mmCIF file of N, CA and C in Angstrom:
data_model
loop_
_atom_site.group_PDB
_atom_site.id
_atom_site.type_symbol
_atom_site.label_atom_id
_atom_site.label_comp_id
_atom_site.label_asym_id
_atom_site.label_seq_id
_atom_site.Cartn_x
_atom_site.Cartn_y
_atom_site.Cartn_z
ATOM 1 N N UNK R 1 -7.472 -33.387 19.637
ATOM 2 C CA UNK R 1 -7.735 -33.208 18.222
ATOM 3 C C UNK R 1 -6.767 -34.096 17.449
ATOM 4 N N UNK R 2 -7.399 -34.824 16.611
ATOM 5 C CA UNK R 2 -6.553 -35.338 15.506
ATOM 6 C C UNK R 2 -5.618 -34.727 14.249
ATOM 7 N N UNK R 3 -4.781 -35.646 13.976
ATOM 8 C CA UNK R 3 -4.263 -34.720 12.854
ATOM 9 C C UNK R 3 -5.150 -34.465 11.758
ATOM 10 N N UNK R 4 -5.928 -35.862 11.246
ATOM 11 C CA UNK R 4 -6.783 -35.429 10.540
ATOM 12 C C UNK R 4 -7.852 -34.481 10.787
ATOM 13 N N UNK R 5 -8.062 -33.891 11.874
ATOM 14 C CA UNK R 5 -8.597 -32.866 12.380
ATOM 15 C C UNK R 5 -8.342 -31.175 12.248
ATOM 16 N N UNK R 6 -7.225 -31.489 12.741
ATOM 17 C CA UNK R 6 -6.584 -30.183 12.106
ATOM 18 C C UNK R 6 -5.981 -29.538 10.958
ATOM 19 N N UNK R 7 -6.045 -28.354 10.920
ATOM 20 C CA UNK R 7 -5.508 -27.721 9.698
ATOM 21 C C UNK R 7 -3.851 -27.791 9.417
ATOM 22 N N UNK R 8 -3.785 -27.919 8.070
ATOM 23 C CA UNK R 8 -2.293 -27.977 7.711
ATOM 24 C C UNK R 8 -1.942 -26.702 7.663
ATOM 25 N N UNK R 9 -1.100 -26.458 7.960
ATOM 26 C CA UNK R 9 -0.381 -24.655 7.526
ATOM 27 C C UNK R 9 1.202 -24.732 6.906
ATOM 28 N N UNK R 10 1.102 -25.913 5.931
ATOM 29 C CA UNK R 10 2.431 -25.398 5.497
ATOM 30 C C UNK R 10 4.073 -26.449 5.671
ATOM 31 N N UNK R 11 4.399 -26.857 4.580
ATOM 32 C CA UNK R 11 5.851 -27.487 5.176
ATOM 33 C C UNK R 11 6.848 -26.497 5.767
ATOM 34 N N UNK R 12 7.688 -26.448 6.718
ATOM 35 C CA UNK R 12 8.799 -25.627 7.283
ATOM 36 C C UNK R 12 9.716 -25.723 5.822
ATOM 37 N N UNK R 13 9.997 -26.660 5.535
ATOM 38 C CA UNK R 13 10.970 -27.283 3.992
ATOM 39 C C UNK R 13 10.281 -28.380 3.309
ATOM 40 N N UNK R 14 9.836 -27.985 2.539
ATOM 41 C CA UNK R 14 8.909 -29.307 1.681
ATOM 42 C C UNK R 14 9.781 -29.925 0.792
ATOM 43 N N UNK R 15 11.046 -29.695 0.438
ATOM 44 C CA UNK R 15 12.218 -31.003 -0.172
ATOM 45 C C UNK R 15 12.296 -31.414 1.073
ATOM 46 N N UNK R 16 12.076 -31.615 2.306
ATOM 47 C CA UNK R 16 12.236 -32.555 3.265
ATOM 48 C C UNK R 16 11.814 -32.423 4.569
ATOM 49 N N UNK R 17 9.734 -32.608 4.672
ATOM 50 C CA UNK R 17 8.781 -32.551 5.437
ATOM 51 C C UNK R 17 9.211 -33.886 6.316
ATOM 52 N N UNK R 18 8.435 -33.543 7.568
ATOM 53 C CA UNK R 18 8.949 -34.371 9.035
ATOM 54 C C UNK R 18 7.294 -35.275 8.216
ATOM 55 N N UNK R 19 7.695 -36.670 9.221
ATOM 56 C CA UNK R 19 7.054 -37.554 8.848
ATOM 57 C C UNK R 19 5.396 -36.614 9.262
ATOM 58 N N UNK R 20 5.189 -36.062 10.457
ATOM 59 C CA UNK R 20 3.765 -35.033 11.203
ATOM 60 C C UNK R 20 3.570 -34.446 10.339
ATOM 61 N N UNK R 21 4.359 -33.625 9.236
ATOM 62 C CA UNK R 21 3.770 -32.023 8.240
ATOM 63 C C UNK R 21 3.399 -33.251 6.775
ATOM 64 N N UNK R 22 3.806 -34.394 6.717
ATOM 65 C CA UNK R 22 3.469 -34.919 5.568
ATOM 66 C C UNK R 22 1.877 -35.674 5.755
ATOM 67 N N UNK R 23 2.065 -36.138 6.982
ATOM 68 C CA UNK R 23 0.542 -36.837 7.419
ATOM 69 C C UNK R 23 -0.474 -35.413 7.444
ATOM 70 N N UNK R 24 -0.391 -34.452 8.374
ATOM 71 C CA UNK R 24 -0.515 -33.439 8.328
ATOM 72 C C UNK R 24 -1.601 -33.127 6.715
ATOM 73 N N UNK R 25 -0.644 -33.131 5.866
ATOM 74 C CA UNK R 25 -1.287 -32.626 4.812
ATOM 75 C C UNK R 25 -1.719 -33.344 4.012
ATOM 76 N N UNK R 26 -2.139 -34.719 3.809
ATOM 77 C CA UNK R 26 -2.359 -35.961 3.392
ATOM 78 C C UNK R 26 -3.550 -35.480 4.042
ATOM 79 N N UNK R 27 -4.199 -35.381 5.524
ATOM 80 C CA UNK R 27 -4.940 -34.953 5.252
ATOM 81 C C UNK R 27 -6.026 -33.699 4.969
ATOM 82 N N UNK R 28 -5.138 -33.126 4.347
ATOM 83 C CA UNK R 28 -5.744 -32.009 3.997
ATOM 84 C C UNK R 28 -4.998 -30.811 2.996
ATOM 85 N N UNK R 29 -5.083 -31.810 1.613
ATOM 86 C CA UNK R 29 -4.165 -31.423 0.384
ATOM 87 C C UNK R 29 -4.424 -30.513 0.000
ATOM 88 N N UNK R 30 -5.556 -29.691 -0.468
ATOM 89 C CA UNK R 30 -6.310 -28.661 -1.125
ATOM 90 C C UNK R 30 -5.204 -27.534 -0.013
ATOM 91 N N UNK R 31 -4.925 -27.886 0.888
ATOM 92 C CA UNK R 31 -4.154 -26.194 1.947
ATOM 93 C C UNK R 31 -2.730 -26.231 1.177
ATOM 94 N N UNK R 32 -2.201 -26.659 0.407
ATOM 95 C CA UNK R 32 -0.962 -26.691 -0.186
ATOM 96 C C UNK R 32 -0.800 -27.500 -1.471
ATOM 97 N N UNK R 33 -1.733 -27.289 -2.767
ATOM 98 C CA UNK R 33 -1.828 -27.867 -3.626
ATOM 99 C C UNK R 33 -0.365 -28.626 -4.122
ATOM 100 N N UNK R 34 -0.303 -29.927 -5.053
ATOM 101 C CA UNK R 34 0.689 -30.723 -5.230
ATOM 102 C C UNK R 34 1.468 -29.621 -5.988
ATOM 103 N N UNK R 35 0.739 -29.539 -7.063
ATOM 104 C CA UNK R 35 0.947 -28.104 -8.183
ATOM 105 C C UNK R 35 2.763 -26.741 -7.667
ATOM 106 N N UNK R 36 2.059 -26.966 -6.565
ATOM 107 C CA UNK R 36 2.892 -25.583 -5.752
ATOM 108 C C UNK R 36 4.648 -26.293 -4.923
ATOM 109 N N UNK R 37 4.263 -27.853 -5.097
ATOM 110 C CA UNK R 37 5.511 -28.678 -4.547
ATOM 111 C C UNK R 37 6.516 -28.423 -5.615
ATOM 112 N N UNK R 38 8.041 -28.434 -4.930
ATOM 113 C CA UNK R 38 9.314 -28.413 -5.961
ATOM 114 C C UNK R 38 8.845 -29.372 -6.886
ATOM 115 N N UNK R 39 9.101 -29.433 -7.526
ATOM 116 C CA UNK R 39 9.911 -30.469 -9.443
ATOM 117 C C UNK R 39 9.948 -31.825 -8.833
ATOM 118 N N UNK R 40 9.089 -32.667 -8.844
ATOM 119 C CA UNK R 40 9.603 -34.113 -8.264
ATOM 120 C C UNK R 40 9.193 -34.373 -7.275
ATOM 121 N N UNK R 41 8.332 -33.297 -6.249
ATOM 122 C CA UNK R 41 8.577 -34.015 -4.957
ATOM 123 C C UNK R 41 8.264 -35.546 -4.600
ATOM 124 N N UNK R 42 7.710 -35.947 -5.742
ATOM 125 C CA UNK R 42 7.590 -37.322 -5.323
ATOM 126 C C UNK R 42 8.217 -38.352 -4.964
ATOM 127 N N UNK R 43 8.957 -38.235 -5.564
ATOM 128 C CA UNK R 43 10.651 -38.760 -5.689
ATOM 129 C C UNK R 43 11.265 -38.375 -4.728
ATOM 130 N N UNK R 44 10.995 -36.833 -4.307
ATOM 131 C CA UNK R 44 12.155 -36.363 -3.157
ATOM 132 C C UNK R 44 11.393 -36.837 -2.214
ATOM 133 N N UNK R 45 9.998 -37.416 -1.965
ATOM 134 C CA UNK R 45 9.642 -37.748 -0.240
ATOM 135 C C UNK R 45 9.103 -39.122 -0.369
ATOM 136 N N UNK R 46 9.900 -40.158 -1.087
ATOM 137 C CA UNK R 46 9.374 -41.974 -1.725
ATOM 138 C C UNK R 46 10.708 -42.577 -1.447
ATOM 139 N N UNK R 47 11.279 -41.678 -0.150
ATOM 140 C CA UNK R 47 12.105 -42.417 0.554
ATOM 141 C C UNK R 47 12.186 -43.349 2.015
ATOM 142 N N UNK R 48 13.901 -43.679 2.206
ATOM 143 C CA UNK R 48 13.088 -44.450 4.308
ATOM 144 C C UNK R 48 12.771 -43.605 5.269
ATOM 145 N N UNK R 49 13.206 -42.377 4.870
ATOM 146 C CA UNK R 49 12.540 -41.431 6.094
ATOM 147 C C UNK R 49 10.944 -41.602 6.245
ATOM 148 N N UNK R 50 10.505 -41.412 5.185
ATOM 149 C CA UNK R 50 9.139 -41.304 4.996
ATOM 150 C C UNK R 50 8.042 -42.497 4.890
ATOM 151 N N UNK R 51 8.687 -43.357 4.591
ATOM 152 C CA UNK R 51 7.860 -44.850 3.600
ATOM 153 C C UNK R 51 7.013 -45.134 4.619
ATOM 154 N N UNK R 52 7.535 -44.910 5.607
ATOM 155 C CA UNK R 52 6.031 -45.843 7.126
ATOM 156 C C UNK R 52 5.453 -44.515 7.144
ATOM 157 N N UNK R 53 5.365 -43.401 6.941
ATOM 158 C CA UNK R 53 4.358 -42.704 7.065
ATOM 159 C C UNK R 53 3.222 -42.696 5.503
ATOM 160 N N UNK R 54 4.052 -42.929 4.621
ATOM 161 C CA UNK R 54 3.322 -43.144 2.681
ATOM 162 C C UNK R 54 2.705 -43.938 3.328
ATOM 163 N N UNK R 55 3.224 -46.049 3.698
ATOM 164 C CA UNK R 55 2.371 -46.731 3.596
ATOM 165 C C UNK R 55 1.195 -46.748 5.145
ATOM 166 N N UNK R 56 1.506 -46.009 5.621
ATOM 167 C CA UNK R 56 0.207 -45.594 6.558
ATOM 168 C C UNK R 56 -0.537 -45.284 5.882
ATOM 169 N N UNK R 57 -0.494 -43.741 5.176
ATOM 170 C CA UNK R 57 -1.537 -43.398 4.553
ATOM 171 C C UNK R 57 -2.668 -43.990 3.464
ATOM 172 N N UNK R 58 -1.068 -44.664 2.759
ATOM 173 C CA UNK R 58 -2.162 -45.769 1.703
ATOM 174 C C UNK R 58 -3.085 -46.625 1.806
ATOM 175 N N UNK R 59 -2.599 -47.017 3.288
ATOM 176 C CA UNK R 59 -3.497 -48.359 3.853
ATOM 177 C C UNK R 59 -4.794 -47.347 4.631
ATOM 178 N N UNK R 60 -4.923 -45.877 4.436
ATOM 179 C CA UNK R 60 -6.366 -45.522 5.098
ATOM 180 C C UNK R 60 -7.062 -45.529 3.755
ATOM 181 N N UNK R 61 -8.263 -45.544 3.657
ATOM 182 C CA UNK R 61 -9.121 -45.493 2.844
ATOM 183 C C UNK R 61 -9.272 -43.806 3.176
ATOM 184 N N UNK R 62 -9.732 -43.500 3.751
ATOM 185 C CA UNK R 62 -10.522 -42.138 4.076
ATOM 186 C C UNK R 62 -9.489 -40.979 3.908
ATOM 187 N N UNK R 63 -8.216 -41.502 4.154
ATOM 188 C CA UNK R 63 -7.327 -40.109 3.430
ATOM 189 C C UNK R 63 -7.354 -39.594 2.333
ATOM 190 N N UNK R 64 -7.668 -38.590 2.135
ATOM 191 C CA UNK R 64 -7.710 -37.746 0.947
ATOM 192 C C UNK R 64 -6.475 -37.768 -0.177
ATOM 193 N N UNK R 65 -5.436 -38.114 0.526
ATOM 194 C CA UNK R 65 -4.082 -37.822 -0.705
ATOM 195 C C UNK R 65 -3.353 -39.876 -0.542
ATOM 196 N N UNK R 66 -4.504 -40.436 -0.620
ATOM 197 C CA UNK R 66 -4.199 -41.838 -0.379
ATOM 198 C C UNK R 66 -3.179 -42.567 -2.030
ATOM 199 N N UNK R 67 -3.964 -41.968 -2.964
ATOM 200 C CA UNK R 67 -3.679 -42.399 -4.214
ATOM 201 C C UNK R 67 -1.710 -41.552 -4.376
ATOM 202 N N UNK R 68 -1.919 -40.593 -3.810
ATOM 203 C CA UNK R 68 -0.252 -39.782 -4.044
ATOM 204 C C UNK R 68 0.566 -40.721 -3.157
ATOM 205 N N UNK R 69 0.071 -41.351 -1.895
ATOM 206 C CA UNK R 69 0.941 -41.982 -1.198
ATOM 207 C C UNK R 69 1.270 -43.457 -1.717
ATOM 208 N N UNK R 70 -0.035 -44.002 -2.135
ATOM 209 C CA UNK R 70 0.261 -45.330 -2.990
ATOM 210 C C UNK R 70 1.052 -45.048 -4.216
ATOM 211 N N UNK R 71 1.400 -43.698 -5.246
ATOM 212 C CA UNK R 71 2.231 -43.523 -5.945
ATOM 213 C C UNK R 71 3.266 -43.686 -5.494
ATOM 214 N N UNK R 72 3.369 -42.845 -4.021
ATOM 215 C CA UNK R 72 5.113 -42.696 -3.836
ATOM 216 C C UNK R 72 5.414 -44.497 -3.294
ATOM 217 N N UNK R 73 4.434 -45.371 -3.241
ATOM 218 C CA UNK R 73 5.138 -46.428 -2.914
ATOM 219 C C UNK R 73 5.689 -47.436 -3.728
ATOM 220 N N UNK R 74 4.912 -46.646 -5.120
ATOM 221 C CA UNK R 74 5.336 -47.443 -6.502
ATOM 222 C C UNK R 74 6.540 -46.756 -6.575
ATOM 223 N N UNK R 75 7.075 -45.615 -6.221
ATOM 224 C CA UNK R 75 8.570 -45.269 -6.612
ATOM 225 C C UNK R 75 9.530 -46.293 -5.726
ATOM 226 N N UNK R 76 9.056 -46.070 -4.131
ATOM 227 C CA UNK R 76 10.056 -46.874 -3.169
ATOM 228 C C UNK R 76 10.343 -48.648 -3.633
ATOM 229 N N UNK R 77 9.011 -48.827 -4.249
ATOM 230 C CA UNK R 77 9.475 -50.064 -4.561
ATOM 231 C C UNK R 77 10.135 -50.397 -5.903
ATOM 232 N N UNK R 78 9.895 -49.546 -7.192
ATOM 233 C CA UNK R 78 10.641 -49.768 -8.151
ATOM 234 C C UNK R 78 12.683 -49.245 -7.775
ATOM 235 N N UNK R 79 12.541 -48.324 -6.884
ATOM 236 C CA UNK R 79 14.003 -47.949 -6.694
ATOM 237 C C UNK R 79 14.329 -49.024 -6.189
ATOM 238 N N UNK R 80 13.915 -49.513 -4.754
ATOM 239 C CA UNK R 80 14.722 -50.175 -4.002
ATOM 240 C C UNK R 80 14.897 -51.625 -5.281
ATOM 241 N N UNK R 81 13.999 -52.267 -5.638
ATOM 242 C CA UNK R 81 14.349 -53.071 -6.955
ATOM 243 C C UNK R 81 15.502 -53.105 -7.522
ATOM 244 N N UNK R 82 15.682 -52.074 -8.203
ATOM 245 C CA UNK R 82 16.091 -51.938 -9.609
ATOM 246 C C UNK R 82 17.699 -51.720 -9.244
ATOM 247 N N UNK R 83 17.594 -51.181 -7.745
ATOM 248 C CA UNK R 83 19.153 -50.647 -7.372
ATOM 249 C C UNK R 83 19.505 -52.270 -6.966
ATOM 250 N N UNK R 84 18.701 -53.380 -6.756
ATOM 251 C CA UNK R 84 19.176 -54.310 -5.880
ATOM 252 C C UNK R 84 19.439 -54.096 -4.893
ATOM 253 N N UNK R 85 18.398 -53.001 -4.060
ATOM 254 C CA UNK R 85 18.165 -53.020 -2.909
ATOM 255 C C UNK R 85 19.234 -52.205 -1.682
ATOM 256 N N UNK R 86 20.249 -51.647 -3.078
ATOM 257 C CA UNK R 86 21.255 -50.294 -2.579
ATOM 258 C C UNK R 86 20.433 -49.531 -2.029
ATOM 259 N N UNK R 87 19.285 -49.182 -2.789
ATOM 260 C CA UNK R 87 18.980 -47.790 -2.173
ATOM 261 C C UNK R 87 17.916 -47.911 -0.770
ATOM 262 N N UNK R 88 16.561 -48.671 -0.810
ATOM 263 C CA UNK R 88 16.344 -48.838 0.238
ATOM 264 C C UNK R 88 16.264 -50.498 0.861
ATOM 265 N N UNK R 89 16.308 -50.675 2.342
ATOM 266 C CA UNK R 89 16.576 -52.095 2.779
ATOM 267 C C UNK R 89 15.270 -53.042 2.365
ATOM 268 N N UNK R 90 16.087 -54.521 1.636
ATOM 269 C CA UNK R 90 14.926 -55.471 1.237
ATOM 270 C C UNK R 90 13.918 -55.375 2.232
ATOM 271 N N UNK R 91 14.822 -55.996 3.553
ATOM 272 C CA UNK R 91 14.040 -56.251 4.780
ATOM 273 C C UNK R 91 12.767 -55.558 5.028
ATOM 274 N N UNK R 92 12.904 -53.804 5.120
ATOM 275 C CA UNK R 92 11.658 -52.966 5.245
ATOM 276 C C UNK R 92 11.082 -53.355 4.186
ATOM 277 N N UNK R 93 11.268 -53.564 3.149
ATOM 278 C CA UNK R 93 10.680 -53.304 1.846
ATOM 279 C C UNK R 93 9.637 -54.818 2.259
ATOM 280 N N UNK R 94 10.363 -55.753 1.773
ATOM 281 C CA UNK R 94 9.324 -57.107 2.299
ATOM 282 C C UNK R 94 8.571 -57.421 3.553
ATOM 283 N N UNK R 95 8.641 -56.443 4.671
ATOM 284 C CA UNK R 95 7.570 -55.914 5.475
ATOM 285 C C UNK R 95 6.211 -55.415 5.303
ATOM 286 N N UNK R 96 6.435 -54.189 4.713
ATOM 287 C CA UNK R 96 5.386 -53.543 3.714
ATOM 288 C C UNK R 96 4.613 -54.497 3.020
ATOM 289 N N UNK R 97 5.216 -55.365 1.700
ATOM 290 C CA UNK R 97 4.214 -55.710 1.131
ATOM 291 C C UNK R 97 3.583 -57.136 1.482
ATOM 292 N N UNK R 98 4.086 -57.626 2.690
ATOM 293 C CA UNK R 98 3.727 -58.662 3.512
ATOM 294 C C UNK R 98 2.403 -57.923 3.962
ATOM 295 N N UNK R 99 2.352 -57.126 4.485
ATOM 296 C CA UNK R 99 1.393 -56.052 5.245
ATOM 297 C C UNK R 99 -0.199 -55.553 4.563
ATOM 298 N N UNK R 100 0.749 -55.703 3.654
ATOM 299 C CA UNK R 100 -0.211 -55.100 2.460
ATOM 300 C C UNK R 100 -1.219 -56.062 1.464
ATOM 301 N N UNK R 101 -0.390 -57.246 2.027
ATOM 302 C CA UNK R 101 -0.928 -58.337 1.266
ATOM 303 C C UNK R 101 -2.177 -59.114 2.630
ATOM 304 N N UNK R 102 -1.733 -59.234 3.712
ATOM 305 C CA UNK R 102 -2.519 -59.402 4.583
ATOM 306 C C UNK R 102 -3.431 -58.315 5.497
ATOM 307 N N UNK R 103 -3.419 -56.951 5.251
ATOM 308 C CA UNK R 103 -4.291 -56.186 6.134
ATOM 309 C C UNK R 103 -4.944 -54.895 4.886
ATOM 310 N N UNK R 104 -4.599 -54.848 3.684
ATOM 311 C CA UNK R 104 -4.975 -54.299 2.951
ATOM 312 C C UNK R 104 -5.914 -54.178 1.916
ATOM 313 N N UNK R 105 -6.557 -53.510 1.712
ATOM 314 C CA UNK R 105 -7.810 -53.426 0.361
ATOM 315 C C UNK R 105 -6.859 -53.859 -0.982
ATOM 316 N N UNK R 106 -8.209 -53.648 -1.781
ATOM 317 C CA UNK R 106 -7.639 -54.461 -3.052
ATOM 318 C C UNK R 106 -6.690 -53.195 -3.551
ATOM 319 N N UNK R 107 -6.517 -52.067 -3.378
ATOM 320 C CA UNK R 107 -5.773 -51.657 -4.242
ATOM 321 C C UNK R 107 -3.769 -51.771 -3.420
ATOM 322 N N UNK R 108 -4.325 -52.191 -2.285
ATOM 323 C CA UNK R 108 -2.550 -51.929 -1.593
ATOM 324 C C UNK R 108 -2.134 -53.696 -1.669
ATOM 325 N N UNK R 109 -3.318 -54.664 -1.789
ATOM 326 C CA UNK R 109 -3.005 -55.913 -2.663
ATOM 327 C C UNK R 109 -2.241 -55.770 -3.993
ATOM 328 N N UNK R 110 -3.235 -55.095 -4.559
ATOM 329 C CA UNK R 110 -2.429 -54.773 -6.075
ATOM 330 C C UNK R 110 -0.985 -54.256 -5.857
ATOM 331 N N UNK R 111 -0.707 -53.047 -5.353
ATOM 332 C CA UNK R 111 0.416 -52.811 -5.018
ATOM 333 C C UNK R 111 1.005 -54.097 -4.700
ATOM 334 N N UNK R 112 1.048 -54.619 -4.067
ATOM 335 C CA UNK R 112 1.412 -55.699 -3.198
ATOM 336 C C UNK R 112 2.072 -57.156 -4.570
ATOM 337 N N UNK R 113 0.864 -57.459 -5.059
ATOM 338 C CA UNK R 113 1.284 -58.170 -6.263
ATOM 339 C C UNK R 113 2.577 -57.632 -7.505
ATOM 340 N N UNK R 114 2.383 -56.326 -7.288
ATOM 341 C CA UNK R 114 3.042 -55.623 -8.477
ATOM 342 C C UNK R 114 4.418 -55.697 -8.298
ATOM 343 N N UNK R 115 4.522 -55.557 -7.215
ATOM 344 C CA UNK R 115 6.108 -55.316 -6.164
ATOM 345 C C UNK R 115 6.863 -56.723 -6.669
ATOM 346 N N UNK R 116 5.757 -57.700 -5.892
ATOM 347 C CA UNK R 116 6.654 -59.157 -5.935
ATOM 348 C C UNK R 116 6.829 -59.537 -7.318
ATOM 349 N N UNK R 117 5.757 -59.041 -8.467
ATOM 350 C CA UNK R 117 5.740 -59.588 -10.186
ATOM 351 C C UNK R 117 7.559 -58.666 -10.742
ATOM 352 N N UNK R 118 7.350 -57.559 -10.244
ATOM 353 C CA UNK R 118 8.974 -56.483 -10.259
ATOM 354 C C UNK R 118 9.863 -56.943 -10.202
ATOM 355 N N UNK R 119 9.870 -57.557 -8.480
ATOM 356 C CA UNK R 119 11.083 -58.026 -7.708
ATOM 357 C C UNK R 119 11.228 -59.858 -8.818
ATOM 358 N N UNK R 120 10.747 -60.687 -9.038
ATOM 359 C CA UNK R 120 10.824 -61.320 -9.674
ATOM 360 C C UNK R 120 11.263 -61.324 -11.326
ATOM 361 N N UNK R 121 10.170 -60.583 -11.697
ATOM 362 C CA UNK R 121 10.895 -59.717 -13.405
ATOM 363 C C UNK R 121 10.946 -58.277 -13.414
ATOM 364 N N UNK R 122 12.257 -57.541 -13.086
ATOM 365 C CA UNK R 122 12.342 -56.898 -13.148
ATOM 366 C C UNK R 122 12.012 -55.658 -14.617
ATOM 367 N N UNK R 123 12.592 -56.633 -15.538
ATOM 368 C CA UNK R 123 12.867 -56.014 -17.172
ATOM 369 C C UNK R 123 10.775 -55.467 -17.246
ATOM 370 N N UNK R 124 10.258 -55.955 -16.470
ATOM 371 C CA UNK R 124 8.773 -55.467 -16.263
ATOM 372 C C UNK R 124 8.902 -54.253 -16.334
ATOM 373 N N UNK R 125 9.745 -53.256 -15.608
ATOM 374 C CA UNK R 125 9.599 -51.986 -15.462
ATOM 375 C C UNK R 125 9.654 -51.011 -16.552
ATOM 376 N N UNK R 126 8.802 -50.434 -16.178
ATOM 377 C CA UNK R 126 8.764 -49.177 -16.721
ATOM 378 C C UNK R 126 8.147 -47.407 -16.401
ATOM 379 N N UNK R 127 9.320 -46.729 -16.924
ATOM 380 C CA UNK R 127 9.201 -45.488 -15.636
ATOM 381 C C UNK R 127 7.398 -44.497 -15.599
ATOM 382 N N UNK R 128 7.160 -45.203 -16.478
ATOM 383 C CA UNK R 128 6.021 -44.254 -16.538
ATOM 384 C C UNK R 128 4.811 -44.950 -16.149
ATOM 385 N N UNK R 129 4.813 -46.342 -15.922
ATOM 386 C CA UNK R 129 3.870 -46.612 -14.419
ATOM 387 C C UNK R 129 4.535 -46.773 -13.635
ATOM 388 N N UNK R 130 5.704 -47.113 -13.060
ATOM 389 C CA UNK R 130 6.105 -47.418 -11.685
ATOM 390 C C UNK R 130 6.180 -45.652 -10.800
ATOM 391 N N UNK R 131 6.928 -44.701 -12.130
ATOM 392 C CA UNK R 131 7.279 -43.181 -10.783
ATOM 393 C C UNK R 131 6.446 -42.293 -11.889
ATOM 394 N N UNK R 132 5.910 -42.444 -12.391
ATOM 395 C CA UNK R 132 4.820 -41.136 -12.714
ATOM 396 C C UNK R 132 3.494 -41.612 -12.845
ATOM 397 N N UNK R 133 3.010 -42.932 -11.856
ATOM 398 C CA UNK R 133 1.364 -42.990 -11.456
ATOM 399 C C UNK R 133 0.762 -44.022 -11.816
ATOM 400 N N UNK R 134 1.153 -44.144 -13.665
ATOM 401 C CA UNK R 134 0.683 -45.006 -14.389
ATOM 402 C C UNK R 134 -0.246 -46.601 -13.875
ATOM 403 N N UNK R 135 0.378 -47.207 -12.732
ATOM 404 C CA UNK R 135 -0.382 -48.150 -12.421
ATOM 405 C C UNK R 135 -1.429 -47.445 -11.438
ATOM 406 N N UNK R 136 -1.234 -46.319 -10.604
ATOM 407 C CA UNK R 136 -1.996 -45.740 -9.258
ATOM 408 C C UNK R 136 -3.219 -45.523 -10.372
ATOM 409 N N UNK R 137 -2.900 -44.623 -11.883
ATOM 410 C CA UNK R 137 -4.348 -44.620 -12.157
ATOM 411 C C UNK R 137 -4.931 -46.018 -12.459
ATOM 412 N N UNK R 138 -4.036 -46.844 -13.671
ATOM 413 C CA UNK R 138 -4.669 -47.466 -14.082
ATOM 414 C C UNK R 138 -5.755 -48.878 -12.912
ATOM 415 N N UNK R 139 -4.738 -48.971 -12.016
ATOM 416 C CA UNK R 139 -5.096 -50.069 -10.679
ATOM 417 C C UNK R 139 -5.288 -51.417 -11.070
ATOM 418 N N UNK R 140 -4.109 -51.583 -11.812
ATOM 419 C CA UNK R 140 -4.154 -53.085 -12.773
ATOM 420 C C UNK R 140 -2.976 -53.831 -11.975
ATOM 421 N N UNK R 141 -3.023 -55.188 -12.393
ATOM 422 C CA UNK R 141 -1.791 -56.047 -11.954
ATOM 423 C C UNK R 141 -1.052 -56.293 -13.329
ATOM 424 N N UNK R 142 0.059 -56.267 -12.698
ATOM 425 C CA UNK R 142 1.136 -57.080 -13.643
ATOM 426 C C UNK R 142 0.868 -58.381 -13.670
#
């Protein structure tokens, strides 16, 4: 049985789900609505523990919580940015959107463009498309 197969039952600690309970429920969000997550979790799981399991998900089409994971990758990439790359490593970071630029649909392209338009002009940013969605809904380029 797949994970996407099976039922989610739950984070053990949802300020800090194993990379399995986050895929886990990605696919299959409705068993633990976002609603019911601490204050932020977006922020608390749009870190390196997690980021290869986000940009897995983003890059499926058929996952159900695809758009929350392409959010949390607009956080990983505006942080690691903005800190100059204190907070998470360039290296992973320019992996990803190498990845994303060659094996991805148009929206993890977009991502993909947005990152490098960031990493280039930063003063671009702003918190209310990069960590609260704003580009995930809108699906525009910089």
């Amino acid at each position: 049985m797949s994970v996407q197969e099976s039922t989610f039952h739950g984070f053990a600690n949802p300020v800090d789900p194993s990379p399995a309970e986050l895929r886990s429920w990605a696919y299959n969000p409705d068993s633990v609505p976002l609603t019911s997550m601490p204050p932020d979790w977006d922020l608390l799981v749009s870190g390196d523990r997690l980021v290869m399991t986000l940009f897995d998900l983003a890059m499926d089409p058929t996952c159900p919580a695809r758009r929350f994971a392409l959010h949390c990758l607009y956080i990983y990439a505006a942080d690691g940015i903005r800190t100059n790359f204190r907070a998470h490593p360039r290296r992973r970071f320019r992996k990803l959107v190498d990845q994303a630029e060659r094996n991805g649909d148009e929206m993890m392209r977009t991502w993909a463009h947005n990152s490098r338009v960031l990493l280039t002009r930063p003063e671009l940013f702003v918190y209310r498309e990069w960590c609260e969605g704003g580009l995930v809904r809108e699906g525009r380029r910089l």
